[in-house]
Amino acid sequence: MAKYFSKEHEWLELDGDVATVGITDYAQQALGDIVYVELPEVGKKLVKDGDAAVVESVKAASDVYAPVDGEILETNEMLEDNPGLVNEDAEGEGWFFRVKIDDESQLEDLMDQESYNDFIEGLED
Amino acid sequence: MADHQTELLRTPLYDLHVELGAKMVPFAGYDMPVQYPLGVKGEHLHTRARAGLFDVSHMGQVRLVGEHRVAELEKLVPGDVAVLKPGRTRYSAFTNDDGTILDDLMITNAGDSLFLVINAGCKDDDIVHMRANLDHGVSLIELDDRALMALQGPDAAKVLTRFAPEVADMKFMSFAEIPVAGIPCFVTRSGYTGEDGYEISVPGDQAEKLARLLLAEDEVEAIGLGARDSLRLEAGLCLYGHDIDTTTTPVEADLNWIINKRRREEGGFRGADVILDQLANGADRKRVGIKPEGKAPAREHTPVLDGDGNEIGEITSGGFGPTVDAPVAMGYVDIEFATPGTRVDLMVRGKARPAEIVALPFAPHRYYRG
């Protein structure tokens, strides 16, 4: 399955026209201990670069933006009781939601693993 | 705080913070550690379980000297300074003519002088204010060559006693000028976490040596400003610039206890007319604890609503409390909603979420009173 990354530190894994979305391991490390994740409602229409979710650490709330347009099919209910899953396994068990993608051409704006690794290396002056 | 200051100031422990892997952030003009690799939650829980070492050298330390220092300071604070015996400390606030709060501070009777600890963000203004208003030969000495660190937590006494046996018997809010590991220090049994512990004023050039000695003890971890904030919030303690400022009076802030009977009878402090009137007749609003019902934290500036959706107040500090393992907040509400048990709603991201007014603190204070 193809995996994509955004400059806003989201990852997106594609299976047909359904993408599983979460925040990257780099993002969870930067945020620190995650205490609450607010997920979108199933059926919500996401707009690329619009608000999709909110992730809260002890100290602050951070917005998670939609990496693509689409409709929410499912959210990760495990995060409700165990938001720390995002710290433990950001790019696996700590996924946020599944979205049915409207326009696959939007994936072209995203990075592959290698480009993302270079991108975050560039952030660490 | 200097608005145009581009170069951040550093405390004497700056190099040590960097060496320990701290994430440094600007705070009140200083480059300060917000967290270490342990993380805010881990640091918070460690402080409540064992002992945490905090660099609070950004705070201002001053001495007031002169025969009339007590009476002169009492013109600027509503607290009773005269009653303080040598070696005793108390919490107070500078008020202005409107009866609102310019800063909160600790006042210690150090025998031949008064020793004050003031907030980093207010210290320049506080010093100007004091110099302009302390008369009758009282002078202010800035102790800007000293660092300040706090050792907090249930193991703090055990740890510090290894370096200064005298500290074992000190009671909460007492002060001593004693050597710690041979270094001449001012030690106060106080802090801002709700835990037992000490604040240690140490000559700046020996601060790193003392910090390294304390951190080498098994019980002690370095703790950043992030956990300092969550610890003081759980303890129900005010953060200047957030929970108290020049729009809030001590009565509204539920700090009536800092004004004792004598000062209430005599007045004679800035804003006494406003404050004494509020003490007699009540204020329109009050600082309270607010417990969100779900798991979503409600942050500073979150509107507080009544059951009909009317805005009745605002959160001034809010976040997640690692010890209570739930969101916690404090803020101001109209007085008729200030009773613990009152149900309110918090408007978080456009959605009204239920919460309850609760008594503070969220985490019980564990001060050593002997």
Coordinates of C-alpha atoms in Angstrom, one line a residue:
Chain A
M1 CA 0.0 0.0 0.0
A2 CA 1.3 3.4 -0.9
K3 CA 2.1 5.7 2.0
Y4 CA 2.2 9.5 1.7
F5 CA 3.2 12.4 4.0
S6 CA 2.2 16.0 4.3
K7 CA 4.3 19.0 5.4
E8 CA 1.8 19.3 8.3
H9 CA 3.2 16.0 9.5
E10 CA 0.3 13.7 8.7
W11 CA 0.6 10.4 7.1
L12 CA -1.8 8.8 4.7
E13 CA -1.9 5.2 3.7
L14 CA -3.9 4.3 0.6
D15 CA -6.0 1.2 0.0
G16 CA -8.1 1.6 -3.2
D17 CA -9.8 5.0 -2.8
V18 CA -9.8 4.8 1.0
A19 CA -7.0 6.4 3.0
T20 CA -6.1 5.9 6.6
V21 CA -4.8 9.1 8.1
G22 CA -2.8 9.9 11.3
I23 CA 0.0 12.1 12.5
T24 CA 3.7 11.1 12.0
D25 CA 6.1 9.8 14.6
Y26 CA 8.0 13.0 14.2
A27 CA 4.8 15.0 15.1
Q28 CA 3.9 12.9 18.2
Q29 CA 7.5 13.4 19.5
A30 CA 7.2 17.1 19.0
L31 CA 3.8 17.3 20.7
G32 CA 4.8 15.2 23.7
D33 CA 2.3 13.3 25.8
I34 CA -1.0 13.3 24.0
V35 CA -4.0 13.4 26.4
Y36 CA -6.9 13.9 24.0
V37 CA -7.7 13.5 20.4
E38 CA -10.9 15.1 18.9
L39 CA -11.9 13.2 15.8
P40 CA -14.3 14.2 13.1
E41 CA -17.7 12.7 12.9
V42 CA -18.3 9.8 10.5
G43 CA -19.9 11.3 7.3
K44 CA -18.1 14.6 7.6
K45 CA -16.8 16.0 4.4
L46 CA -13.2 17.0 4.7
V47 CA -11.7 19.8 2.6
K48 CA -8.0 19.7 1.9
D49 CA -6.1 21.9 4.3
G50 CA -9.2 22.4 6.4
D51 CA -9.7 21.3 10.0
A52 CA -9.9 17.6 10.4
A53 CA -9.0 16.8 14.0
V54 CA -7.5 18.3 17.1
V55 CA -4.7 16.7 19.1
E56 CA -4.0 17.9 22.7
S57 CA -0.9 17.5 24.8
V58 CA -0.7 18.5 28.4
K59 CA 0.4 21.9 27.3
A60 CA -1.5 22.8 24.2
A61 CA -4.0 22.0 21.5
S62 CA -2.9 21.5 17.9
D63 CA -5.0 21.4 14.7
V64 CA -4.7 18.5 12.3
Y65 CA -5.5 19.5 8.8
A66 CA -7.1 17.3 6.1
P67 CA -4.4 16.2 3.6
V68 CA -7.0 15.6 0.9
D69 CA -10.7 16.2 0.2
G70 CA -13.0 13.3 1.1
E71 CA -15.7 11.8 3.4
I72 CA -15.0 10.3 6.8
L73 CA -15.8 6.6 6.8
E74 CA -14.5 5.6 10.2
T75 CA -12.6 7.0 13.2
N76 CA -10.2 5.2 15.6
E77 CA -12.4 4.7 18.7
M78 CA -9.5 3.3 20.6
L79 CA -8.1 6.9 20.9
E80 CA -11.1 7.9 23.0
D81 CA -9.9 5.8 26.0
N82 CA -6.3 5.7 25.1
P83 CA -5.0 8.8 23.4
G84 CA -1.5 7.7 24.4
L85 CA -1.6 5.2 21.5
V86 CA -0.6 8.1 19.3
N87 CA 2.7 8.4 21.3
E88 CA 3.2 4.6 21.3
D89 CA 2.4 3.9 17.7
A90 CA 1.7 7.0 15.7
E91 CA 1.9 5.4 12.3
G92 CA 0.1 2.2 13.2
E93 CA -2.4 1.6 16.0
G94 CA -2.6 5.4 16.6
W95 CA -4.3 6.2 13.3
F96 CA -7.0 8.9 13.4
F97 CA -9.6 8.3 10.7
R98 CA -10.3 6.6 7.3
V99 CA -11.5 8.9 4.5
K100 CA -12.9 8.1 1.1
I101 CA -10.8 10.2 -1.3
D102 CA -12.6 12.5 -3.8
D103 CA -9.7 13.4 -6.0
E104 CA -6.6 11.1 -6.2
S105 CA -4.7 13.8 -8.0
Q106 CA -4.4 15.6 -4.7
L107 CA -2.0 12.9 -3.6
E108 CA 0.6 14.4 -6.0
D109 CA 1.0 17.3 -3.5
L110 CA 2.2 14.9 -0.8
M111 CA 5.6 13.3 -0.2
D112 CA 6.8 9.8 -0.1
Q113 CA 8.7 8.4 2.9
E114 CA 12.1 9.4 1.6
S115 CA 11.1 13.0 0.7
Y116 CA 9.5 13.3 4.1
N117 CA 12.6 12.1 5.9
D118 CA 14.6 14.7 4.0
F119 CA 11.9 17.3 4.9
I120 CA 12.1 16.7 8.6
E121 CA 15.9 16.6 8.6
G122 CA 15.8 20.0 7.1
L123 CA 13.6 21.3 10.0
E124 CA 16.1 20.3 12.6
D125 CA 18.6 23.0 11.6
Chain B
M1 CA 9.3 42.6 30.1
A2 CA 11.1 44.5 27.4
D3 CA 9.0 44.6 24.2
H4 CA 11.8 45.3 21.9
Q5 CA 14.3 42.9 23.4
T6 CA 15.5 40.5 20.7
E7 CA 18.3 38.9 22.6
L8 CA 16.9 36.5 25.1
L9 CA 18.4 36.5 28.6
R10 CA 19.9 33.3 30.0
T11 CA 19.9 32.1 33.6
P12 CA 23.2 30.8 35.1
L13 CA 21.8 27.2 34.5
Y14 CA 21.4 27.7 30.7
D15 CA 24.3 25.5 29.7
L16 CA 23.1 22.8 32.0
H17 CA 19.6 22.9 30.5
V18 CA 21.0 22.5 27.0
E19 CA 23.3 19.7 28.2
L20 CA 20.3 17.8 29.7
G21 CA 18.5 18.0 26.4
A22 CA 15.9 20.6 27.4
K23 CA 13.6 22.1 24.8
M24 CA 14.2 25.8 25.3
V25 CA 11.5 28.4 24.7
P26 CA 11.3 32.2 25.2
F27 CA 9.5 33.0 28.5
A28 CA 9.4 36.5 30.0
G29 CA 12.4 37.6 28.1
Y30 CA 14.5 34.5 29.1
D31 CA 15.4 31.4 27.2
M32 CA 13.9 28.8 29.5
P33 CA 13.5 25.0 29.5
V34 CA 9.9 24.1 28.8
Q35 CA 10.6 20.4 29.1
Y36 CA 13.4 17.8 29.3
P37 CA 13.5 14.5 27.5
L38 CA 11.3 13.0 30.3
G39 CA 8.4 15.1 29.0
V40 CA 5.8 17.3 30.7
K41 CA 3.6 14.5 31.9
G42 CA 6.5 12.4 33.2
E43 CA 8.1 15.4 34.9
H44 CA 4.8 16.3 36.5
L45 CA 4.2 12.8 37.9
H46 CA 7.9 12.5 39.0
T47 CA 7.6 15.8 41.0
R48 CA 4.5 14.5 42.8
A49 CA 6.1 11.1 43.4
R50 CA 9.7 12.0 44.3
A51 CA 11.4 15.3 43.7
G52 CA 11.9 17.8 40.9
L53 CA 14.4 20.6 40.4
F54 CA 13.2 23.7 38.7
D55 CA 15.2 26.7 37.5
V56 CA 13.3 29.8 38.5
S57 CA 16.2 32.2 38.2
H58 CA 14.3 34.3 35.8
M59 CA 12.2 35.5 38.8
G60 CA 13.3 38.8 40.5
Q61 CA 15.0 38.7 43.9
V62 CA 15.3 42.0 45.8
R63 CA 16.1 43.1 49.3
L64 CA 14.5 46.1 51.0
V65 CA 16.6 47.8 53.7
G66 CA 16.0 50.7 55.9
E67 CA 14.3 51.2 59.3
H68 CA 10.9 51.9 57.9
R69 CA 10.9 49.0 55.3
V70 CA 7.9 47.2 56.8
A71 CA 5.5 50.2 57.0
E72 CA 6.6 51.4 53.5
L73 CA 6.0 48.0 51.9
E74 CA 2.6 47.8 53.6
K75 CA 1.6 50.9 51.5
L76 CA 1.9 48.7 48.4
V77 CA 0.6 45.3 49.5
P78 CA -2.6 44.4 51.4
G79 CA -0.8 41.8 53.4
D80 CA 0.4 42.0 57.0
V81 CA 4.1 42.4 56.8
A82 CA 4.5 43.7 60.4
V83 CA 3.3 40.4 61.8
L84 CA 6.0 38.4 60.1
K85 CA 8.7 37.3 62.5
P86 CA 12.3 37.0 61.4
G87 CA 12.6 33.8 59.3
R88 CA 9.0 33.8 58.2
T89 CA 7.6 34.2 54.6
R90 CA 4.2 35.0 53.2
Y91 CA 2.5 35.3 49.9
S92 CA 1.1 38.7 48.9
A93 CA 0.4 41.0 46.0
F94 CA 1.2 44.5 44.8
T95 CA -2.1 46.3 44.2
N96 CA -2.7 49.5 42.4
D97 CA -5.2 52.4 43.1
D98 CA -8.0 50.5 41.3
G99 CA -7.6 47.6 43.7
T100 CA -6.3 45.3 41.0
I101 CA -3.1 43.2 41.0
L102 CA 0.2 44.5 39.6
D103 CA 2.1 41.3 40.6
D104 CA 2.0 38.6 43.2
L105 CA 5.1 38.0 45.3
M106 CA 6.7 36.3 48.3
I107 CA 7.8 38.5 51.2
T108 CA 10.3 37.2 53.8
N109 CA 11.4 38.8 57.0
A110 CA 15.1 38.1 56.6
G111 CA 16.0 39.9 59.9
D112 CA 17.9 42.9 58.8
S113 CA 15.9 43.3 55.6
L114 CA 12.9 42.1 53.7
F115 CA 13.6 39.6 51.0
L116 CA 11.1 39.6 48.1
V117 CA 10.7 37.2 45.1
I118 CA 8.7 38.8 42.3
N119 CA 7.6 37.5 38.8
A120 CA 10.0 37.6 35.9
G121 CA 7.5 39.3 33.6
C122 CA 6.8 42.0 36.1
K123 CA 10.1 42.5 37.8
D124 CA 11.2 45.6 36.0
D125 CA 7.9 47.4 36.6
D126 CA 7.8 46.2 40.2
I127 CA 11.2 47.6 40.9
V128 CA 10.3 51.0 39.3
H129 CA 7.1 50.9 41.3
M130 CA 8.9 50.2 44.6
R131 CA 11.7 52.7 44.0
A132 CA 9.1 55.4 43.2
N133 CA 6.9 54.7 46.2
L134 CA 9.1 53.5 49.1
D135 CA 10.0 56.5 51.1
H136 CA 11.5 57.3 54.5
G137 CA 15.0 56.1 53.6
V138 CA 13.9 52.6 52.4
S139 CA 16.1 51.4 49.6
L140 CA 15.9 48.5 47.2
I141 CA 18.8 46.2 46.4
E142 CA 18.5 44.1 43.3
L143 CA 20.0 40.6 43.9
D144 CA 20.5 40.0 40.2
D145 CA 23.7 38.1 40.8
R146 CA 21.7 35.3 42.4
A147 CA 20.0 32.3 40.8
L148 CA 16.9 30.7 42.2
M149 CA 15.9 27.1 42.1
A150 CA 13.1 25.1 43.5
L151 CA 13.3 21.6 44.8
Q152 CA 9.8 20.2 45.1
G153 CA 8.1 16.9 45.9
P154 CA 7.7 14.4 48.8
D155 CA 11.4 13.5 48.7
A156 CA 12.6 17.1 48.6
A157 CA 13.3 17.3 52.3
K158 CA 15.2 14.0 52.4
V159 CA 17.4 15.1 49.5
L160 CA 18.1 18.6 50.7
T161 CA 18.9 17.4 54.2
R162 CA 21.9 15.6 52.8
F163 CA 23.4 18.9 51.9
A164 CA 22.0 21.1 54.7
P165 CA 20.8 19.2 57.9
E166 CA 19.1 22.4 59.1
V167 CA 16.4 22.3 56.5
A168 CA 14.8 19.1 57.9
D169 CA 13.0 21.0 60.7
M170 CA 12.0 24.1 58.7
K171 CA 8.3 24.5 58.5
F172 CA 6.2 25.6 55.4
M173 CA 6.8 29.3 54.8
S174 CA 10.0 29.6 56.9
F175 CA 13.3 31.0 55.8
A176 CA 16.9 30.5 56.7
E177 CA 20.3 31.8 55.5
I178 CA 22.4 28.7 55.6
P179 CA 25.1 26.9 53.6
V180 CA 23.8 24.2 51.2
A181 CA 26.7 21.9 50.2
G182 CA 28.9 24.6 51.6
I183 CA 27.4 27.3 49.4
P184 CA 25.8 30.3 51.2
C185 CA 22.1 30.2 50.3
F186 CA 18.7 31.6 51.3
V187 CA 16.4 28.7 51.7
T188 CA 12.6 29.0 52.0
R189 CA 10.4 26.0 52.6
S190 CA 7.9 26.9 49.9
G191 CA 7.2 26.5 46.3
Y192 CA 4.5 26.6 43.7
T193 CA 3.6 23.0 43.0
G194 CA 1.4 22.2 46.1
E195 CA 4.1 19.8 47.2
D196 CA 6.5 20.1 50.1
G197 CA 9.8 21.6 49.0
Y198 CA 12.2 24.5 49.1
E199 CA 13.2 27.5 47.1
I200 CA 16.9 28.0 47.2
S201 CA 18.5 31.4 46.3
V202 CA 22.1 30.7 45.4
P203 CA 25.0 32.9 44.2
G204 CA 24.8 32.8 40.4
D205 CA 28.3 31.6 39.9
Q206 CA 27.7 28.6 42.1
A207 CA 24.2 27.7 40.9
E208 CA 25.3 25.1 38.4
K209 CA 27.5 23.3 41.0
L210 CA 24.5 23.1 43.3
A211 CA 22.1 22.0 40.6
R212 CA 24.4 19.2 39.5
L213 CA 24.8 18.0 43.1
L214 CA 21.0 17.9 43.5
L215 CA 20.4 16.3 40.1
A216 CA 22.9 13.6 40.9
E217 CA 20.7 12.3 43.7
D218 CA 18.5 9.4 42.7
E219 CA 15.2 11.0 43.6
V220 CA 15.7 14.2 41.6
E221 CA 14.8 15.0 38.0
A222 CA 15.1 18.3 36.2
I223 CA 11.6 19.8 35.6
G224 CA 10.7 22.4 33.0
L225 CA 8.1 25.2 32.8
G226 CA 5.5 22.9 31.2
A227 CA 5.2 20.7 34.3
R228 CA 5.6 23.8 36.5
D229 CA 2.4 25.1 34.9
S230 CA 0.4 21.9 35.2
L231 CA 1.6 21.3 38.8
R232 CA 0.6 24.8 39.9
L233 CA -2.8 24.6 38.1
E234 CA -3.6 21.3 39.9
A235 CA -2.6 23.0 43.1
G236 CA -5.1 25.8 42.4
L237 CA -2.3 28.5 42.4
C238 CA -2.6 31.6 40.3
L239 CA -0.3 32.4 37.5
Y240 CA 0.3 36.1 37.0
G241 CA -0.8 37.4 33.6
H242 CA -3.3 34.6 33.3
D243 CA -5.4 34.1 36.5
I244 CA -4.6 37.5 38.1
D245 CA -3.6 40.8 36.5
T246 CA -4.5 44.5 36.5
T247 CA -8.2 43.6 35.7
T248 CA -8.7 41.4 38.8
T249 CA -8.8 42.3 42.5
P250 CA -7.6 40.0 45.3
V251 CA -11.2 39.5 46.3
E252 CA -12.3 38.5 42.8
A253 CA -9.3 36.2 42.7
D254 CA -10.4 34.5 45.9
L255 CA -7.3 35.7 47.7
N256 CA -9.1 37.2 50.6
W257 CA -6.9 35.2 52.9
I258 CA -3.8 37.4 52.0
I259 CA -5.6 40.3 53.7
N260 CA -5.8 39.8 57.5
K261 CA -7.9 41.4 60.1
R262 CA -5.5 44.3 61.0
R263 CA -5.1 45.4 57.3
R264 CA -8.9 45.1 56.8
E265 CA -9.5 47.4 59.8
E266 CA -6.6 49.8 59.0
G267 CA -6.5 49.9 55.2
G268 CA -3.7 52.1 54.1
F269 CA -2.7 50.1 51.0
R270 CA -3.2 50.9 47.3
G271 CA -6.8 50.3 46.2
A272 CA -8.0 49.8 49.8
D273 CA -11.3 51.6 49.1
V274 CA -12.2 49.1 46.3
I275 CA -10.8 46.0 48.0
L276 CA -12.4 46.8 51.4
D277 CA -15.7 47.5 49.8
Q278 CA -15.6 44.1 48.0
L279 CA -14.6 42.4 51.2
A280 CA -17.6 43.9 52.9
N281 CA -20.2 43.6 50.2
G282 CA -18.8 40.9 47.9
A283 CA -17.5 41.1 44.3
D284 CA -19.5 40.5 41.2
R285 CA -17.4 37.5 40.1
K286 CA -14.9 35.1 41.6
R287 CA -12.1 32.8 40.6
V288 CA -13.1 29.1 40.8
G289 CA -12.0 25.7 39.9
I290 CA -13.7 24.3 36.8
K291 CA -13.7 20.6 36.0
P292 CA -14.6 19.6 32.5
E293 CA -16.8 16.5 32.4
G294 CA -15.4 14.7 29.4
K295 CA -11.8 14.3 28.4
A296 CA -11.4 17.4 26.3
P297 CA -9.2 20.0 28.0
A298 CA -10.6 23.5 28.0
R299 CA -7.8 26.1 27.5
E300 CA -7.3 29.7 28.6
H301 CA -10.0 32.1 27.2
T302 CA -12.6 29.4 26.8
P303 CA -16.0 31.0 27.4
V304 CA -18.1 29.6 30.4
L305 CA -21.8 29.5 29.8
D306 CA -24.9 29.0 31.9
G307 CA -27.6 26.4 31.0
D308 CA -29.3 28.9 28.7
G309 CA -26.1 29.6 26.8
N310 CA -25.4 33.0 28.4
E311 CA -21.7 33.8 28.9
I312 CA -21.0 33.9 32.6
G313 CA -17.3 33.8 32.7
E314 CA -14.0 32.7 31.1
I315 CA -11.3 30.2 31.8
T316 CA -8.0 31.7 32.7
S317 CA -5.9 28.6 33.0
G318 CA -6.8 25.2 31.6
G319 CA -5.2 22.0 30.5
F320 CA -4.7 18.4 31.5
G321 CA -3.8 17.4 35.0
P322 CA -1.6 14.4 35.0
T323 CA -2.1 13.6 38.7
V324 CA -5.9 13.8 38.5
D325 CA -5.6 12.2 35.1
A326 CA -8.3 14.5 33.6
P327 CA -8.7 18.0 32.3
V328 CA -8.6 20.7 34.9
A329 CA -9.2 24.5 34.7
M330 CA -9.7 27.6 36.7
G331 CA -11.3 30.8 35.7
Y332 CA -13.8 33.6 36.7
V333 CA -17.5 33.2 36.8
D334 CA -20.3 35.6 37.9
I335 CA -20.7 35.2 41.6
E336 CA -24.1 33.5 41.5
F337 CA -22.4 30.6 39.6
A338 CA -19.4 30.4 41.9
T339 CA -20.7 27.7 44.3
P340 CA -19.0 24.3 44.0
G341 CA -21.3 21.9 42.4
T342 CA -22.8 24.4 40.0
R343 CA -23.2 23.0 36.5
V344 CA -21.9 25.1 33.6
D345 CA -21.0 24.6 29.9
L346 CA -17.6 25.4 28.3
M347 CA -17.6 26.5 24.7
V348 CA -14.7 24.5 23.2
R349 CA -14.4 24.7 19.4
G350 CA -18.0 25.8 18.9
K351 CA -19.5 23.1 21.0
A352 CA -20.9 23.5 24.5
R353 CA -19.4 20.9 26.8
P354 CA -20.6 20.2 30.4
A355 CA -18.4 21.1 33.3
E356 CA -18.8 21.6 37.1
I357 CA -17.6 24.4 39.4
V358 CA -15.3 22.7 42.0
A359 CA -13.4 23.7 45.1
L360 CA -9.6 24.2 44.6
P361 CA -7.1 22.6 44.7
F362 CA -7.5 19.6 42.3
A363 CA -4.5 17.9 43.9
P364 CA -4.3 18.3 47.7
H365 CA -1.5 20.5 49.1
R366 CA 1.1 18.5 51.0
Y367 CA 3.1 21.3 52.8
Y368 CA 5.2 20.5 55.8
R369 CA 3.7 22.3 58.8
G370 CA 5.7 20.4 61.4

